Short mmCIF file of C-alpha atoms and ligand atoms in Angstrom, two decimals:
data_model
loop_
_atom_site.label_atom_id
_atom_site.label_comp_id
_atom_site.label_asym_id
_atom_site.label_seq_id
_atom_site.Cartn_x
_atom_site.Cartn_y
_atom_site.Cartn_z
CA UNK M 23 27.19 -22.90 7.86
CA UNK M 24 25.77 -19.54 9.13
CA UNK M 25 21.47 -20.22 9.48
CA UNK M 26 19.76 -17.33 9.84
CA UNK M 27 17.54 -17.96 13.02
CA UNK M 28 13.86 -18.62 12.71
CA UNK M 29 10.66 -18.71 15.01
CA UNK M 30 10.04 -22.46 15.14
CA UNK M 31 7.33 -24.71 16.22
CA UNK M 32 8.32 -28.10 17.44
CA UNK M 33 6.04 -30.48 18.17
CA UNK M 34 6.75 -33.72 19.52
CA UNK M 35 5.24 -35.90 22.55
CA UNK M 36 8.32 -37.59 23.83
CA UNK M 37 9.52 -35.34 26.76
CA UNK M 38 13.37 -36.64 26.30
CA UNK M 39 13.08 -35.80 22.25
CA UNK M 40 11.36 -32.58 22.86
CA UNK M 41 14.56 -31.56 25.54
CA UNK M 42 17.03 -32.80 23.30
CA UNK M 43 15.89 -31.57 19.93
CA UNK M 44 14.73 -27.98 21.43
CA UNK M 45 18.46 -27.84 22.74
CA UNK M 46 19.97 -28.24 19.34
CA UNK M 47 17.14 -25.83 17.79
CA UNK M 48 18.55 -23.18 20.04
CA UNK M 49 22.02 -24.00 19.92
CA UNK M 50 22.16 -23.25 16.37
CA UNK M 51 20.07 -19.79 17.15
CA UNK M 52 16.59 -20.55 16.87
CA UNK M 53 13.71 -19.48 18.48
CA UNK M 54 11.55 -22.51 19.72
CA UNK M 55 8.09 -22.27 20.74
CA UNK M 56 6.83 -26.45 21.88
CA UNK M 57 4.00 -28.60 21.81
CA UNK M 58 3.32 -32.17 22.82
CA UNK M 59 -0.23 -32.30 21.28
CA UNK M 60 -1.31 -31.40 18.01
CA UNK M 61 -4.11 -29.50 19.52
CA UNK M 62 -1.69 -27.44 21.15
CA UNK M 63 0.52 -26.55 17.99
CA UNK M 64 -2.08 -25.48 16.43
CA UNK M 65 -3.43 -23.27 18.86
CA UNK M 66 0.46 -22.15 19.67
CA UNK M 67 1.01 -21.93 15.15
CA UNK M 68 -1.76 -19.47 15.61
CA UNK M 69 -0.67 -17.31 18.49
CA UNK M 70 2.90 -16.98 17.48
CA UNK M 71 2.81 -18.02 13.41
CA UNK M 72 6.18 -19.55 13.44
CA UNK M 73 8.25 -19.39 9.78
CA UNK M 74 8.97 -23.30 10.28
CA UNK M 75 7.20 -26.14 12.01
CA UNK M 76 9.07 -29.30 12.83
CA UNK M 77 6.18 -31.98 13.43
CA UNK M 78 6.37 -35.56 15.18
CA UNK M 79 3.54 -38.05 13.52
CA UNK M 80 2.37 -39.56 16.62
CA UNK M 81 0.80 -37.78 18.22
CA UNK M 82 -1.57 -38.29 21.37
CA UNK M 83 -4.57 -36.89 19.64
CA UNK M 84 -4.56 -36.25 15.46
CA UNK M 85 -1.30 -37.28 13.83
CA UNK M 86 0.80 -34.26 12.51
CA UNK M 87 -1.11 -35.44 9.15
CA UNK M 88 -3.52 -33.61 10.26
CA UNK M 89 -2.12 -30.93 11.80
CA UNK M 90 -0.18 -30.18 8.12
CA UNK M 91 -3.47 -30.27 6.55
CA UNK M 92 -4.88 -27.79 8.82
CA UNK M 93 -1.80 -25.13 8.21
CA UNK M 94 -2.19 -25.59 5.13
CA UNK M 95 -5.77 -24.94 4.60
CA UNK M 96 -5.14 -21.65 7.11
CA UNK M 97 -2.56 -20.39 5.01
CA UNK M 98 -4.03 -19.96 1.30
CA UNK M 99 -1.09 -18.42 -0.29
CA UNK M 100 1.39 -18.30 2.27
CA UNK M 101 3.36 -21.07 2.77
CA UNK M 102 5.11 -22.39 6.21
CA UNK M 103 7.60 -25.19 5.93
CA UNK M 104 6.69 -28.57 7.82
CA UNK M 105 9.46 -30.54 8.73
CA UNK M 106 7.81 -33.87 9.66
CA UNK M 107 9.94 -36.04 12.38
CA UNK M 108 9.26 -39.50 12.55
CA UNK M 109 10.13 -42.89 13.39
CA UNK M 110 8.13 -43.94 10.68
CA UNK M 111 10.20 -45.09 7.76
CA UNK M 112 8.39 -46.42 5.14
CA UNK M 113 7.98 -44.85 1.99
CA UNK M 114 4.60 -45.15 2.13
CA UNK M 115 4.96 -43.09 5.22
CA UNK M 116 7.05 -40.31 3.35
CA UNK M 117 4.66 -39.72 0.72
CA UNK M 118 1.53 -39.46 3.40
CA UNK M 119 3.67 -36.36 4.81
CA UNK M 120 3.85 -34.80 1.39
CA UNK M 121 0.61 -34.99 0.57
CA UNK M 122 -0.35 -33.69 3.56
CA UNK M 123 1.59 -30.62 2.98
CA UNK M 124 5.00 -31.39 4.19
CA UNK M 125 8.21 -30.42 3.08
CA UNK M 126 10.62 -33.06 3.99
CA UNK M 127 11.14 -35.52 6.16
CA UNK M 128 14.02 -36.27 8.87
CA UNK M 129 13.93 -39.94 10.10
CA UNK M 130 14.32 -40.68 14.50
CA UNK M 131 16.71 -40.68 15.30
CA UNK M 132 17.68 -37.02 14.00
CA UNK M 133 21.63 -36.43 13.59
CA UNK M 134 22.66 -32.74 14.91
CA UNK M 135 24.34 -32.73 11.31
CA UNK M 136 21.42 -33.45 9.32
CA UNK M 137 18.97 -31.05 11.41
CA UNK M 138 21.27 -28.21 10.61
CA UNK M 139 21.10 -29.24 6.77
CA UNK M 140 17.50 -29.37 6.43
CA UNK M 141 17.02 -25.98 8.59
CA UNK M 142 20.23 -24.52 6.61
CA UNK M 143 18.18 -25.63 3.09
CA UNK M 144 14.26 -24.65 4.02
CA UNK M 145 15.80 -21.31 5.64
CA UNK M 146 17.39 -20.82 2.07
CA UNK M 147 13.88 -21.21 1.17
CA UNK M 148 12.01 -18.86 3.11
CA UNK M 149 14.23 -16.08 2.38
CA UNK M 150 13.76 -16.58 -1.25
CA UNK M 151 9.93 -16.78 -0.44
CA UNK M 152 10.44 -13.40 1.12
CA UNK M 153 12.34 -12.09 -1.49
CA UNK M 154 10.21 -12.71 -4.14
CA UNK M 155 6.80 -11.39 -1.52
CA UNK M 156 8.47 -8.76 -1.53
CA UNK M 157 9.24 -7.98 -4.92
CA UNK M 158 5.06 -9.15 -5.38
CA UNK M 159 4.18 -5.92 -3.55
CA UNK M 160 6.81 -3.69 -4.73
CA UNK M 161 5.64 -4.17 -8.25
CA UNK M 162 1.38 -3.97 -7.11
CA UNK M 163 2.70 -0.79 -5.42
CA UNK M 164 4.57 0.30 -8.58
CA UNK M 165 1.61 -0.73 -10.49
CA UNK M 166 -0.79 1.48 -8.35
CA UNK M 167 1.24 4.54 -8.52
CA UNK M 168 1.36 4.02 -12.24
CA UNK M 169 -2.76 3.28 -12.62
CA UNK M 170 -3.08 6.61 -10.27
CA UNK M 171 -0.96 8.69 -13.03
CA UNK M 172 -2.57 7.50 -15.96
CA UNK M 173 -5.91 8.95 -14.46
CA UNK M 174 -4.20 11.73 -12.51
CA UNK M 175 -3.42 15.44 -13.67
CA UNK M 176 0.15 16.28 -12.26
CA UNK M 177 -0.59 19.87 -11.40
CA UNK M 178 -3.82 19.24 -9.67
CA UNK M 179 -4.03 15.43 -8.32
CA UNK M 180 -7.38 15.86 -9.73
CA UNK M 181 -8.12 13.45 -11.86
CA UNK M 182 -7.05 14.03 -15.33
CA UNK M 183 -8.95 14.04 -19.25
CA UNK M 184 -8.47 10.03 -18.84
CA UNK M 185 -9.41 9.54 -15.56
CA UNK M 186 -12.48 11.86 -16.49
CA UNK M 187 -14.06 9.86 -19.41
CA UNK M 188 -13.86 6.28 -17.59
CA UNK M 189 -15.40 7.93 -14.63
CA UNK M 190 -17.95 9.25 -16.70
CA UNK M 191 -18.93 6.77 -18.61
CA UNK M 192 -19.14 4.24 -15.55
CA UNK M 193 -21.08 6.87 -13.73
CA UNK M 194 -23.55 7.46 -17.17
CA UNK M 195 -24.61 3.89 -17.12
CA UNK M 196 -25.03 3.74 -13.03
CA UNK M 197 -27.46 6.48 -13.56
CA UNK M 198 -28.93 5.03 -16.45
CA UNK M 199 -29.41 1.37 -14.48
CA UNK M 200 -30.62 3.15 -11.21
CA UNK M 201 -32.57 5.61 -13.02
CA UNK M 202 -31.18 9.29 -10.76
CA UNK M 203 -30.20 12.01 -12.21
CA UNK M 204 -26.69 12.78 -12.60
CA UNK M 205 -25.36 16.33 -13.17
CA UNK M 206 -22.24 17.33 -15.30
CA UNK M 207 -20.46 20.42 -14.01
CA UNK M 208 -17.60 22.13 -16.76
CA UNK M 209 -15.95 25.23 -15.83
CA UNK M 210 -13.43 27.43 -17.13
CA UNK M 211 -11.32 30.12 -15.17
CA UNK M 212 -12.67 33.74 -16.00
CA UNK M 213 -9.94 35.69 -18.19
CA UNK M 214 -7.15 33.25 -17.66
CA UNK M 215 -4.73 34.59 -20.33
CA UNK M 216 -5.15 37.52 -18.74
CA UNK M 217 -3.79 36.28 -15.53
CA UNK M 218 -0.92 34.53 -16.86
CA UNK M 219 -0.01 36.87 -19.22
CA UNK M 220 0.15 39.80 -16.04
CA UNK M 221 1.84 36.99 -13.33
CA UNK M 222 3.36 34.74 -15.53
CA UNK M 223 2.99 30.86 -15.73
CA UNK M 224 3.83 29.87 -12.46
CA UNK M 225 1.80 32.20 -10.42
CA UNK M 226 -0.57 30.77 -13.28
CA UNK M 227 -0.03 26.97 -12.30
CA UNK M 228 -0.08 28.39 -8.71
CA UNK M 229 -3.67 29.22 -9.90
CA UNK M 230 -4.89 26.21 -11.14
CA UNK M 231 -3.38 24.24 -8.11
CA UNK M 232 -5.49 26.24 -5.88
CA UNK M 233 -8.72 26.21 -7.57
CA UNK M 234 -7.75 22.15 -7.88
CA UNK M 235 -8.08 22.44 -3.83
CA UNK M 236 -10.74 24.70 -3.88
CA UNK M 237 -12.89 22.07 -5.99
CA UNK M 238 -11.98 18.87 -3.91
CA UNK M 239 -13.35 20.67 -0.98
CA UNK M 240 -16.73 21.30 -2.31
CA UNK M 241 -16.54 17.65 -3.98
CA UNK M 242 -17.43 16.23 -0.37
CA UNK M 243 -19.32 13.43 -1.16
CA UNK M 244 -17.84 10.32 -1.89
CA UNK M 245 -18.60 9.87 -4.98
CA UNK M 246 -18.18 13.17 -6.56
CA UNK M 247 -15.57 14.02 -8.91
CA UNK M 248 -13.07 16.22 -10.22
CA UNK M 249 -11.15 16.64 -12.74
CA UNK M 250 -8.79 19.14 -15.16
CA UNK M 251 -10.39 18.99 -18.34
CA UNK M 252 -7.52 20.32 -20.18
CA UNK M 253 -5.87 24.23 -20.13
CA UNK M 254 -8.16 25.92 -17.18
CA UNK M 255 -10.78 23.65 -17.61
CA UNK M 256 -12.24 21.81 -14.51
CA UNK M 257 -15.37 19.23 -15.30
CA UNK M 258 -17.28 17.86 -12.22
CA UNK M 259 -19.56 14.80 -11.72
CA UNK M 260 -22.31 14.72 -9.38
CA UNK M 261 -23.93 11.62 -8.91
CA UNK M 262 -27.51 11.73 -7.62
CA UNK M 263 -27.85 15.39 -8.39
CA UNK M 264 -30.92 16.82 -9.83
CA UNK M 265 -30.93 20.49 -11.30
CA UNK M 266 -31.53 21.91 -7.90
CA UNK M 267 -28.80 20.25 -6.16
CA UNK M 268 -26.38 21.14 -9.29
CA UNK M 269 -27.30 24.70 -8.68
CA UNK M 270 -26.60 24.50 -4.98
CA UNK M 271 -23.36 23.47 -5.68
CA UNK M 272 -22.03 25.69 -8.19
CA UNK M 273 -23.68 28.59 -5.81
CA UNK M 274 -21.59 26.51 -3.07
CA UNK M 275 -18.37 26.50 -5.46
CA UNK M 276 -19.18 30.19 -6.59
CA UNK M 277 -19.41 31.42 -2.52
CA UNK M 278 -16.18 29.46 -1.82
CA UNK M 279 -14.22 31.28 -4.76
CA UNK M 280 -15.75 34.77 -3.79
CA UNK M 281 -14.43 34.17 0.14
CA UNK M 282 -11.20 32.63 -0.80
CA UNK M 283 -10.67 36.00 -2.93
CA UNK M 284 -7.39 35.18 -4.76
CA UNK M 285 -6.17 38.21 -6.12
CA UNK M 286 -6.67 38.63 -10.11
CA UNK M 287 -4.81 41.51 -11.32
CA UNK M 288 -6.43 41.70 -14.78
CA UNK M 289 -10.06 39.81 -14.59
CA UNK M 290 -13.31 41.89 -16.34
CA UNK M 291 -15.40 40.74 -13.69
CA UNK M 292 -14.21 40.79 -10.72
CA UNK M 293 -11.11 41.44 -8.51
CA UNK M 294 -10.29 37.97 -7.73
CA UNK M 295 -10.39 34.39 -9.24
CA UNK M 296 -13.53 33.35 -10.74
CA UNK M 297 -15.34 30.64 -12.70
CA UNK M 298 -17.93 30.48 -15.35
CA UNK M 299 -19.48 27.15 -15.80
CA UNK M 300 -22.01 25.14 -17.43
CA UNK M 301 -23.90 22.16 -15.84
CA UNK M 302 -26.75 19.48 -17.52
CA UNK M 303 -28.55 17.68 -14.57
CA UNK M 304 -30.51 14.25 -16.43
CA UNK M 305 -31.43 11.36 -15.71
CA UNK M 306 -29.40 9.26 -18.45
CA UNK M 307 -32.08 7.39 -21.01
CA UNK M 308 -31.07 5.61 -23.91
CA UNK M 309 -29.83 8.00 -25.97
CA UNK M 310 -27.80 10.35 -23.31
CA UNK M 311 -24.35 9.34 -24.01
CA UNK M 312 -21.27 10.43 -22.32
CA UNK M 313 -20.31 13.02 -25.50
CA UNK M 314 -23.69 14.18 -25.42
CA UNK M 315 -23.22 15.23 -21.83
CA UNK M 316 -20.55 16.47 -22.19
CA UNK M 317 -21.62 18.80 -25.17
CA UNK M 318 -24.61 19.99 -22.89
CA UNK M 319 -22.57 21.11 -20.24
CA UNK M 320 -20.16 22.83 -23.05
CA UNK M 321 -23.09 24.81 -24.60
CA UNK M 322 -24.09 26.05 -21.00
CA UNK M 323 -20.84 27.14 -20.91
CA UNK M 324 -20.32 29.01 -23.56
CA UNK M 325 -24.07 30.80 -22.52
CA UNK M 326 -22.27 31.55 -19.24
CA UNK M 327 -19.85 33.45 -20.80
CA UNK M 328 -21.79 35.08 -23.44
CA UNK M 329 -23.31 36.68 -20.12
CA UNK M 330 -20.90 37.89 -18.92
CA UNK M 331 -18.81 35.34 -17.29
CA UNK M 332 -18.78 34.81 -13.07
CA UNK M 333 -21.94 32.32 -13.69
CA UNK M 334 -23.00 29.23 -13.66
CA UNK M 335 -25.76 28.33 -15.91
CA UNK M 336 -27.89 25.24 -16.88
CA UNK M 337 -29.87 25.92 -19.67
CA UNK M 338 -32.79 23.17 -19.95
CA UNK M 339 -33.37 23.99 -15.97
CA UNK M 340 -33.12 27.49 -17.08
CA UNK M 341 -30.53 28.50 -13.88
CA UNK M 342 -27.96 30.86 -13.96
CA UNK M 343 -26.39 31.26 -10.62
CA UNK M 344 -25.84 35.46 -11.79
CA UNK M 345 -28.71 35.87 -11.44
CA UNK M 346 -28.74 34.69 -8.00
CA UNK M 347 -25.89 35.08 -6.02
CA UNK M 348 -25.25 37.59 -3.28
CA UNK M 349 -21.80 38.64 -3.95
CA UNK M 350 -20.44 41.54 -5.33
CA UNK M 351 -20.02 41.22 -8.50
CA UNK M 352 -17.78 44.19 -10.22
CA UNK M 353 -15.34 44.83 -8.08
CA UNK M 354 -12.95 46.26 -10.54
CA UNK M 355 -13.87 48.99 -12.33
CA UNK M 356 -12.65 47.70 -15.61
CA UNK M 357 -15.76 46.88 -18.00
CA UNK M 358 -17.78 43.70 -18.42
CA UNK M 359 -16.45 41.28 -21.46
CA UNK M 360 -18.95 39.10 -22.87
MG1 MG I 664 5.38 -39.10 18.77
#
């Protein structure tokens, strides 16, 4: 009978037992940690957590009774087998150990044989305990990766159209309860087609990748978000933003696009990668809903590009980072596209 060995706690107050049974315990492979007290096992359960506990009654101080129901109450969900050793052999006795938590029961004196059984049977046991621990976690770990890629774009690891509209509307009604603005950022990648059409699609997924990077940087608060709206789309939420704020950040986004400077072969605007984007900053009353959000930051959008792209505008704030930034803005010679 092959056992595999264990760490386990013996506890028993009769130095000749304690010799003789630790002897066996390590003849069959065990690891054996003892104590004569049950003040001591628990203290010694604590410092090394043993996989098995092998418990005398009588104790000196509080009966192993007592030291089961203290494991037990430790543990929660996790689950130690208690072997209780006793001299003890009334029924009556038996059942007090299981309902203090025990497992079994070996009467005094213990046979060699039967020791080996019991330890043979709980070790059986464990492993199965492991086993199915283990499969526990595999599948909340399987489950997580799955919950991540429902609300996850593949191409970005922003989060995706999904991902977007819970966030938003849990965000929406935050705002709403704690009465601060929140501002809704959509953007779309200046003359796109263009840039596929001239590199082809993966330079063009290259693209979107990037700007995906580009955007998580800026996004430095906790709480702000990102996502891929769809196509070249990107939609941001920032929480706690008024108007100003939203325009410091698209200036911010704007700034990091000009320095980063990715080269677009084909653009009306400029000579690298650029965004136009529309942004609502509101405090959320009872009629904002997510859609109507959502449709503000759309028509801002549009307005961008009807002026000429390379902006970010917010209409009811009347803001149009064009007008403002400090970059050069035609760098190719090509002419403007409204
Ligand atoms: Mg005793």
């Amino acid at each position: 009978m092959d056992t595999p060995s264990l760490r386990v706690l013996l506890v028993e107050d009769d130095p000749a037992l304690l010799l003789n049974l630790g002897q066996q315990l390590r003849r069959l492979g065990h690891e054996v940690f003892e104590a004569t007290t049950s003040q001591q096992a628990w203290r010694v359960f604590l410092d090394k957590t043993p996989q098995l506990i092998l418990l005398d009654v009588l104790l000196p101080d509080n009966d192993g009774f007592w030291l089961s129901k203290q494991v037990r109450a430790h543990e929660g969900r996790h689950w130690t087998p208690i072997l209780f050793l006793s001299a003890l052999v009334q029924e009556d006795d038996l059942l007090r150990g299981i309902q203090a938590g025990g497992d079994d029961y070996l009467f005094k004196p213990v046979s060699p044989t039967v020791l080996a059984a019991k330890l043979h049977a709980l070790s059986r046991q464990i492993r199965m305990r492991d086993e199915l621990e283990q499969a526990k976690l595999t599948l909340v770990e399987l489950n997580e990766q799955l919950r991540h890629k429902s609300l996850h774009d593949e191409l970005t690891d922003l989060g995706n159209r999904r991902g977007f509209d819970e966030r938003l509307q849990d965000y929406v009604a935050q705002a709403r309860r704690d009465q601060r603005p929140l501002t809704v950022l959509l953007c779309d990648v200046d003359f796109f087609k263009r840039y596929n059409d001239r590199l082809g699609h993966i330079e063009g997924d290259a693209c979107l990748r990037h700007i995906g990077e580009i955007l998580k940087q800026v996004c430095r608060r906790p709480l702000d978000y990102a996502a891929r709206y769809g196509g070249e789309e990107f939609v941001l939420l920032l929480p706690n933003t008024p108007a100003e704020g939203g325009l410091t950040f698209a200036m911010a986004l704007q700034h990091a696009l000009d320095r980063d400077g990715r080269y677009h072969p084909d653009s009306a605007v400029a000579s690298h990668v650029t965004l136009s984007g529309g942004f609502v900053s509101l405090i959320p009353d009872g009629s904002t809903t997510p859609g109507s959000l959502v449709q503000q930051a759309d028509e801002a959008l549009y307005e961008a590009k009807a002026r000429g792209r390379y902006r970010f505008v917010n209409l009811s704030a009347c803001m149009d980072t064009g007008d403002l930034s400090t970059a050069p803005r035609i760098l190719n010679p090509t002419p403007r596209v409204a």
